[in-house]
């Protein structure tokens, strides 16, 4: 397949990313301008990274790429609806985790489509891809020696697979409240060839610490969903050895169908981190691709903290 | 934010309302907004982002009193004429 032409973007060396771009062109041509703007803003290293993520997503989607594009389009619509509802009512449609479970998570067809659509957002929304890039280039590189991680809510295993590719990563404990979700993560990691060092565990980070003395922990897009984020971060601290590192990624000021809490600023999150025993080491904000004359109000907040 | 009054009687008036609203939100884009064609996809073209699109929808909803479900509108209809079609169909 010839690399699709996008002004200012060369995808010749990014075949997996090019495949998804071509599918967007076929299935949703009016989205191409957005895709083009997003990719044109990326560096060569970031394009290579997005291609690598696209390769993983091709593996996970097992050939159901057209359905994935349709799911992605649906997710875009659901995000818009969720944000509009929030702005009207100043609250989310669901404000309890159980409500999200009954309205979304318990419906396997709806949930599968939602999760598949979200997968593609990892390629096309910089606020979703940037945190993975940071995870790979700024967090995982902080471990000089052998290390073991915990990932809370590992989903399709994209983050875990980035860690498990490193020779000094001895293993990952994946924690999720749902046995079904853990089974999905394990299935995805099997396809990536990394299942042997992934240990699934069913549990609730809000209730207790899943392990002790871990070297690192990844909590990505979880705090906005859980019932008690303070307890979650307190248990994250209890899971880590002194000096252990936490990678945290949370959305600030943007809605999604399964969010029950809206973080109004990164300061709110930093205050909790400080309170439960973390020291901020570095942070970054990933906003959606900027549009000339527009303004972006929401962003993904990424922080790396040391357990003190 | 409401910068103009809109009498809901024609697509032309609707277009004027949309352009006036967007112009008030993004004065630095005034020329691009004035030149917007009715069929131009507002987000796809890069004129506005999704956050401003939502604000625009809320302003239209307030002015027209027509509940606007953005997930019900096809993305390809995210244009002035597409929004007009949606709103006018629900007012009649």
Coordinates of C-alpha atoms in Angstrom, one line a residue:
Chain A
X1 CA 0.0 0.0 0.0
X2 CA 1.4 3.4 -1.0
X3 CA 1.8 5.8 1.9
X4 CA -1.1 8.2 2.0
X5 CA -0.1 11.7 1.1
X6 CA -0.7 14.2 3.9
X7 CA 0.7 17.7 3.5
X8 CA 4.0 17.9 5.4
X9 CA 3.9 14.3 6.6
X10 CA 6.0 11.5 5.3
X11 CA 4.6 8.1 6.3
X12 CA 6.9 6.1 4.0
X13 CA 8.8 4.6 6.9
X14 CA 5.6 4.3 9.0
X15 CA 3.6 1.5 7.3
X16 CA 1.3 0.6 10.2
X17 CA 0.4 4.2 10.8
X18 CA -0.1 4.7 7.1
X19 CA -2.5 1.8 7.0
X20 CA -4.7 3.4 9.6
X21 CA -4.5 6.8 7.9
X22 CA -5.6 5.1 4.6
X23 CA -8.5 3.5 6.4
X24 CA -9.6 6.8 7.8
X25 CA -9.4 8.2 4.3
X26 CA -11.6 5.5 3.0
X27 CA -14.1 5.4 5.9
X28 CA -14.1 8.9 7.3
X29 CA -12.6 11.3 4.8
X30 CA -13.7 14.5 6.6
X31 CA -11.6 13.4 9.5
X32 CA -8.4 13.5 7.3
X33 CA -7.8 17.2 8.0
X34 CA -7.7 16.6 11.7
X35 CA -5.5 13.6 11.2
X36 CA -3.2 15.5 9.0
X37 CA -2.9 18.4 11.4
X38 CA -2.1 16.0 14.3
X39 CA 0.6 14.2 12.4
X40 CA 2.1 17.3 10.9
X41 CA 2.8 18.5 14.4
X42 CA 4.8 15.4 15.3
X43 CA 8.5 15.0 15.2
X44 CA 10.2 12.2 13.2
X45 CA 10.7 10.3 16.5
X46 CA 7.1 10.8 17.5
X47 CA 5.9 9.5 14.1
X48 CA 8.1 6.4 14.5
X49 CA 6.6 5.9 17.9
X50 CA 3.0 6.3 16.6
X51 CA 3.9 3.8 13.9
X52 CA 5.0 1.3 16.6
X53 CA 1.8 1.9 18.5
X54 CA -0.2 1.4 15.3
X55 CA 1.7 -1.9 14.7
X56 CA 0.6 -3.1 18.2
X57 CA -3.0 -2.0 17.5
X58 CA -3.0 -3.9 14.3
X59 CA -2.0 -7.0 16.2
X60 CA -4.7 -6.4 18.9
X61 CA -7.4 -5.7 16.4
X62 CA -6.8 -9.0 14.6
X63 CA -7.8 -7.7 11.2
X64 CA -11.0 -6.0 12.3
X65 CA -9.6 -2.7 11.2
X66 CA -12.6 -1.3 9.4
X67 CA -14.8 -2.1 12.5
X68 CA -12.1 -0.4 14.6
X69 CA -12.4 2.8 12.5
X70 CA -16.2 2.7 13.0
X71 CA -15.8 2.3 16.7
X72 CA -13.3 5.1 16.8
X73 CA -15.8 7.4 15.0
X74 CA -18.4 6.4 17.5
X75 CA -16.1 7.1 20.4
X76 CA -15.4 10.6 19.0
X77 CA -19.1 11.2 19.0
X78 CA -19.5 9.9 22.5
X79 CA -16.7 12.1 23.8
X80 CA -18.4 15.2 22.3
X81 CA -21.7 14.2 23.8
X82 CA -20.2 13.6 27.2
X83 CA -18.4 17.0 27.1
X84 CA -21.6 18.8 26.0
X85 CA -23.6 17.1 28.7
X86 CA -21.0 18.2 31.3
X87 CA -21.1 21.8 30.2
X88 CA -24.9 21.9 30.4
X89 CA -25.2 20.3 33.8
X90 CA -21.8 20.9 35.4
X91 CA -21.7 17.3 36.3
X92 CA -21.2 14.0 34.5
X93 CA -24.0 11.7 33.6
X94 CA -22.6 9.1 35.8
X95 CA -21.1 10.2 39.1
X96 CA -20.6 6.8 40.7
X97 CA -18.4 3.9 39.4
X98 CA -21.4 1.5 39.8
X99 CA -23.4 3.7 37.4
X100 CA -20.6 3.4 34.8
X101 CA -20.5 -0.4 35.3
X102 CA -24.3 -0.7 34.7
X103 CA -24.5 1.7 31.8
X104 CA -21.3 0.7 29.9
X105 CA -18.9 -1.9 31.4
X106 CA -21.6 -4.5 31.9
X107 CA -22.6 -4.4 28.2
X108 CA -20.0 -6.4 26.5
X109 CA -20.8 -5.4 22.9
X110 CA -20.9 -1.7 23.8
X111 CA -17.8 -2.0 25.9
X112 CA -15.8 -3.9 23.2
X113 CA -16.7 -1.2 20.7
X114 CA -15.8 1.5 23.1
X115 CA -12.4 -0.1 24.0
X116 CA -11.6 -0.7 20.3
X117 CA -12.4 2.9 19.5
X118 CA -10.3 4.2 22.3
X119 CA -7.4 2.1 20.9
X120 CA -7.3 4.2 17.7
X121 CA -7.4 7.4 19.8
X122 CA -3.9 6.3 20.9
X123 CA -2.8 7.0 17.4
X124 CA -4.8 10.0 16.4
X125 CA -5.3 12.0 19.6
X126 CA -2.0 13.4 20.9
X127 CA -3.5 13.8 24.3
X128 CA -3.8 10.0 24.3
X129 CA -0.6 9.1 22.4
X130 CA 1.6 11.6 24.1
X131 CA 1.4 10.0 27.6
X132 CA 2.5 6.7 26.1
X133 CA 5.4 8.4 24.4
X134 CA 6.3 9.9 27.8
X135 CA 6.0 6.5 29.4
X136 CA 8.5 5.1 27.0
X137 CA 11.0 7.9 26.7
X138 CA 10.8 9.6 30.0
X139 CA 9.6 7.1 32.6
X140 CA 10.8 3.6 31.6
X141 CA 14.2 5.0 30.9
X142 CA 14.6 6.0 34.6
X143 CA 15.1 2.4 35.6
X144 CA 18.8 1.6 35.3
X145 CA 18.7 -1.8 36.9
X146 CA 16.2 -4.7 37.0
X147 CA 12.8 -3.5 37.9
X148 CA 9.2 -4.8 38.5
X149 CA 6.2 -2.8 37.8
X150 CA 2.5 -2.7 38.7
X151 CA 0.0 -1.4 36.1
X152 CA -3.5 -0.5 37.3
X153 CA -6.1 -0.9 34.7
X154 CA -3.7 -2.3 32.0
X155 CA -6.5 -2.4 29.3
X156 CA -5.1 -3.7 26.0
X157 CA -1.6 -4.0 27.5
X158 CA 0.0 -1.3 25.3
X159 CA 1.8 0.3 28.3
X160 CA 2.8 -3.0 29.7
X161 CA 4.1 -4.2 26.4
X162 CA 6.4 -1.1 26.2
X163 CA 7.9 -2.1 29.6
X164 CA 8.1 -5.8 28.9
X165 CA 10.2 -5.2 25.8
X166 CA 12.9 -3.9 28.1
X167 CA 15.4 -6.6 29.1
X168 CA 15.6 -5.2 32.7
X169 CA 11.9 -5.4 33.3
X170 CA 11.5 -8.5 35.3
X171 CA 7.7 -8.6 35.4
X172 CA 4.5 -6.6 35.6
X173 CA 1.6 -7.2 38.0
X174 CA -1.6 -6.0 36.2
X175 CA -4.4 -5.0 38.5
X176 CA -8.0 -4.6 37.5
X177 CA -11.3 -4.8 39.2
X178 CA -12.6 -7.0 36.4
X179 CA -11.4 -10.6 35.8
X180 CA -12.6 -10.2 32.2
X181 CA -10.4 -7.2 31.7
X182 CA -7.4 -9.0 33.1
X183 CA -8.1 -11.9 30.7
X184 CA -8.2 -9.4 27.8
X185 CA -4.9 -7.9 28.8
X186 CA -3.3 -11.3 29.0
X187 CA -4.7 -12.3 25.6
X188 CA -3.3 -9.1 24.1
X189 CA 0.1 -9.6 25.7
X190 CA 0.2 -13.1 24.4
X191 CA -0.2 -11.7 20.9
X192 CA 2.7 -9.4 21.6
X193 CA 4.7 -12.3 22.9
X194 CA 5.0 -10.9 26.4
X195 CA 2.5 -12.9 28.4
X196 CA 5.1 -14.9 30.4
X197 CA 6.1 -11.9 32.6
X198 CA 2.7 -10.5 33.1
X199 CA 0.8 -11.5 36.2
X200 CA -2.9 -10.6 36.3
X201 CA -4.5 -9.8 39.6
X202 CA -8.1 -8.9 40.3
X203 CA -8.5 -6.3 43.0
X204 CA -9.4 -2.7 43.7
X205 CA -6.7 -0.1 44.1
X206 CA -9.1 1.9 46.2
X207 CA -9.3 -0.9 48.8
X208 CA -5.8 -2.2 49.2
X209 CA -2.2 -2.2 47.9
X210 CA -1.8 -5.0 45.3
X211 CA 1.8 -5.7 46.1
X212 CA 4.6 -4.4 48.3
X213 CA 8.0 -3.0 47.4
X214 CA 7.4 -2.5 43.7
X215 CA 10.0 -0.5 41.8
X216 CA 7.4 1.3 39.7
X217 CA 3.7 1.7 39.1
X218 CA 1.7 2.9 36.2
X219 CA -1.7 4.5 36.7
X220 CA -3.0 5.8 33.4
X221 CA -6.6 7.1 32.8
X222 CA -7.8 5.5 36.1
X223 CA -8.1 8.3 38.6
X224 CA -11.1 9.9 36.8
X225 CA -13.0 6.6 37.0
X226 CA -12.3 5.1 40.5
X227 CA -14.6 5.7 43.5
X228 CA -11.9 7.1 45.8
X229 CA -8.8 8.6 44.1
X230 CA -7.1 9.6 47.4
X231 CA -7.3 6.0 48.6
X232 CA -6.1 4.8 45.2
X233 CA -3.0 6.9 45.4
X234 CA -2.4 6.1 49.1
X235 CA -2.5 2.4 48.1
X236 CA -0.2 3.1 45.2
X237 CA 2.3 4.6 47.6
X238 CA 2.0 1.6 49.8
X239 CA 2.7 -0.7 46.9
X240 CA 6.0 1.0 46.1
X241 CA 9.4 0.7 47.8
X242 CA 10.9 4.0 49.1
X243 CA 12.2 5.8 46.1
X244 CA 9.9 3.8 43.8
X245 CA 8.4 5.7 40.9
X246 CA 4.8 6.3 39.9
X247 CA 3.7 7.2 36.4
X248 CA 0.4 9.0 36.5
X249 CA -1.7 10.0 33.6
X250 CA -5.1 11.7 34.1
X251 CA -7.4 13.9 32.0
X252 CA -7.9 17.5 33.1
X253 CA -11.0 19.3 31.9
X254 CA -12.3 16.9 29.4
X255 CA -15.1 14.4 29.6
X256 CA -15.5 10.8 28.5
X257 CA -18.5 8.5 28.8
X258 CA -17.0 6.6 31.7
X259 CA -15.5 9.4 33.7
X260 CA -17.2 10.1 37.0
X261 CA -14.8 12.8 38.1
X262 CA -13.5 15.9 36.4
X263 CA -10.1 17.2 37.4
X264 CA -10.2 21.0 37.0
X265 CA -6.5 21.4 37.2
X266 CA -3.2 19.5 37.6
X267 CA -2.8 21.3 40.9
X268 CA -5.7 19.3 42.3
X269 CA -3.9 16.0 41.5
X270 CA -0.5 17.3 42.7
X271 CA -2.0 18.2 46.0
X272 CA -3.2 14.6 46.5
X273 CA 0.1 13.2 45.4
X274 CA 1.9 15.4 48.0
X275 CA -0.6 14.4 50.7
X276 CA -0.1 10.6 50.3
X277 CA 3.7 10.6 50.1
X278 CA 4.8 11.4 46.6
X279 CA 7.3 13.9 45.4
X280 CA 6.9 15.3 41.9
X281 CA 9.9 14.5 39.7
X282 CA 8.7 15.6 36.3
X283 CA 5.4 16.4 34.6
X284 CA 4.0 17.3 31.2
X285 CA 0.7 18.3 29.7
X286 CA -0.5 16.9 26.4
X287 CA -3.2 18.9 24.8
X288 CA -5.2 18.0 21.7
X289 CA -3.5 19.2 18.5
X290 CA -3.9 22.9 18.4
X291 CA -6.0 24.5 15.7
X292 CA -5.2 27.9 14.4
X293 CA -7.2 30.4 16.3
X294 CA -8.8 27.9 18.5
X295 CA -8.0 27.1 22.1
X296 CA -7.7 23.9 23.9
X297 CA -9.1 23.7 27.3
X298 CA -8.6 20.1 28.2
X299 CA -5.3 18.1 28.4
X300 CA -3.8 14.9 29.7
X301 CA -1.7 15.5 32.7
X302 CA 1.3 13.2 33.1
X303 CA 3.4 13.2 36.2
X304 CA 6.3 11.1 37.4
X305 CA 6.6 11.0 41.2
X306 CA 9.0 9.4 43.6
X307 CA 7.7 7.6 46.7
X308 CA 9.1 9.4 49.7
Chain B
X1 CA -21.7 34.0 25.7
X2 CA -24.3 35.6 23.4
X3 CA -23.2 38.3 21.1
X4 CA -26.1 38.7 18.8
X5 CA -29.8 38.0 18.4
X6 CA -30.9 35.4 16.0
X7 CA -34.3 35.3 14.5
X8 CA -34.8 31.7 13.5
X9 CA -36.3 32.1 10.2
X10 CA -33.8 31.2 7.6
X11 CA -30.5 29.4 6.9
X12 CA -29.0 32.8 6.1
X13 CA -29.9 34.2 9.5
X14 CA -28.6 31.0 11.1
X15 CA -25.3 31.4 9.2
X16 CA -25.0 35.0 10.4
X17 CA -25.6 33.9 14.0
X18 CA -23.0 31.1 13.7
X19 CA -20.4 33.5 12.2
X20 CA -21.1 36.2 14.7
X21 CA -20.7 33.8 17.5
X22 CA -17.5 32.3 16.2
X23 CA -16.2 35.8 15.5
X24 CA -16.8 36.9 19.0
X25 CA -15.0 33.8 20.3
X26 CA -12.1 34.0 17.9
X27 CA -11.7 37.6 16.8
X28 CA -8.2 36.8 15.4
X29 CA -9.9 34.4 12.9
X30 CA -12.5 36.9 11.7
X31 CA -11.5 36.8 8.1
X32 CA -11.5 33.0 7.9
X33 CA -14.8 32.9 9.7
X34 CA -16.4 35.5 7.3
X35 CA -15.2 33.4 4.3
X36 CA -16.6 30.2 5.7
X37 CA -18.9 28.4 3.2
X38 CA -22.1 26.9 4.4
X39 CA -21.0 23.4 3.6
X40 CA -17.5 23.6 5.2
X41 CA -17.0 21.1 7.9
X42 CA -16.2 23.3 10.9
X43 CA -14.0 20.9 12.8
X44 CA -12.6 19.0 9.8
X45 CA -11.5 22.2 8.1
X46 CA -9.6 23.2 11.2
X47 CA -11.5 26.5 11.7
X48 CA -12.6 25.5 15.2
X49 CA -11.7 22.7 17.6
X50 CA -14.1 20.4 19.3
X51 CA -14.3 22.5 22.5
X52 CA -15.5 25.6 20.6
X53 CA -17.8 23.4 18.5
X54 CA -19.5 22.3 21.7
X55 CA -19.8 25.9 22.9
X56 CA -21.3 26.8 19.5
X57 CA -23.8 24.0 19.8
X58 CA -24.7 25.2 23.3
X59 CA -25.2 28.7 22.0
X60 CA -27.4 27.4 19.1
X61 CA -29.4 25.3 21.6
X62 CA -30.0 28.3 23.9
X63 CA -31.0 30.5 21.0
X64 CA -33.2 28.0 19.2
X65 CA -34.4 26.1 22.2
X66 CA -33.9 22.9 20.2
X67 CA -32.0 20.3 22.2
X68 CA -28.9 19.4 20.3
X69 CA -27.4 15.9 20.7
X70 CA -24.0 16.1 19.1
X71 CA -23.7 12.3 19.0
X72 CA -26.8 12.2 16.8
X73 CA -25.4 14.5 14.2
X74 CA -23.2 12.9 11.6
X75 CA -19.7 14.3 11.7
X76 CA -20.0 15.1 8.0
X77 CA -22.8 17.4 9.0
X78 CA -20.7 19.5 11.3
X79 CA -21.1 22.5 8.9
X80 CA -23.4 25.5 9.1
X81 CA -25.8 24.0 6.6
X82 CA -25.7 20.6 8.4
X83 CA -26.4 22.2 11.8
X84 CA -29.2 24.2 10.2
X85 CA -30.7 21.1 8.8
X86 CA -30.7 19.5 12.2
X87 CA -32.2 22.4 14.0
X88 CA -34.8 23.4 11.4
X89 CA -36.0 19.8 11.1
X90 CA -36.6 19.7 14.9
X91 CA -38.3 23.1 15.0
X92 CA -40.9 22.4 12.4

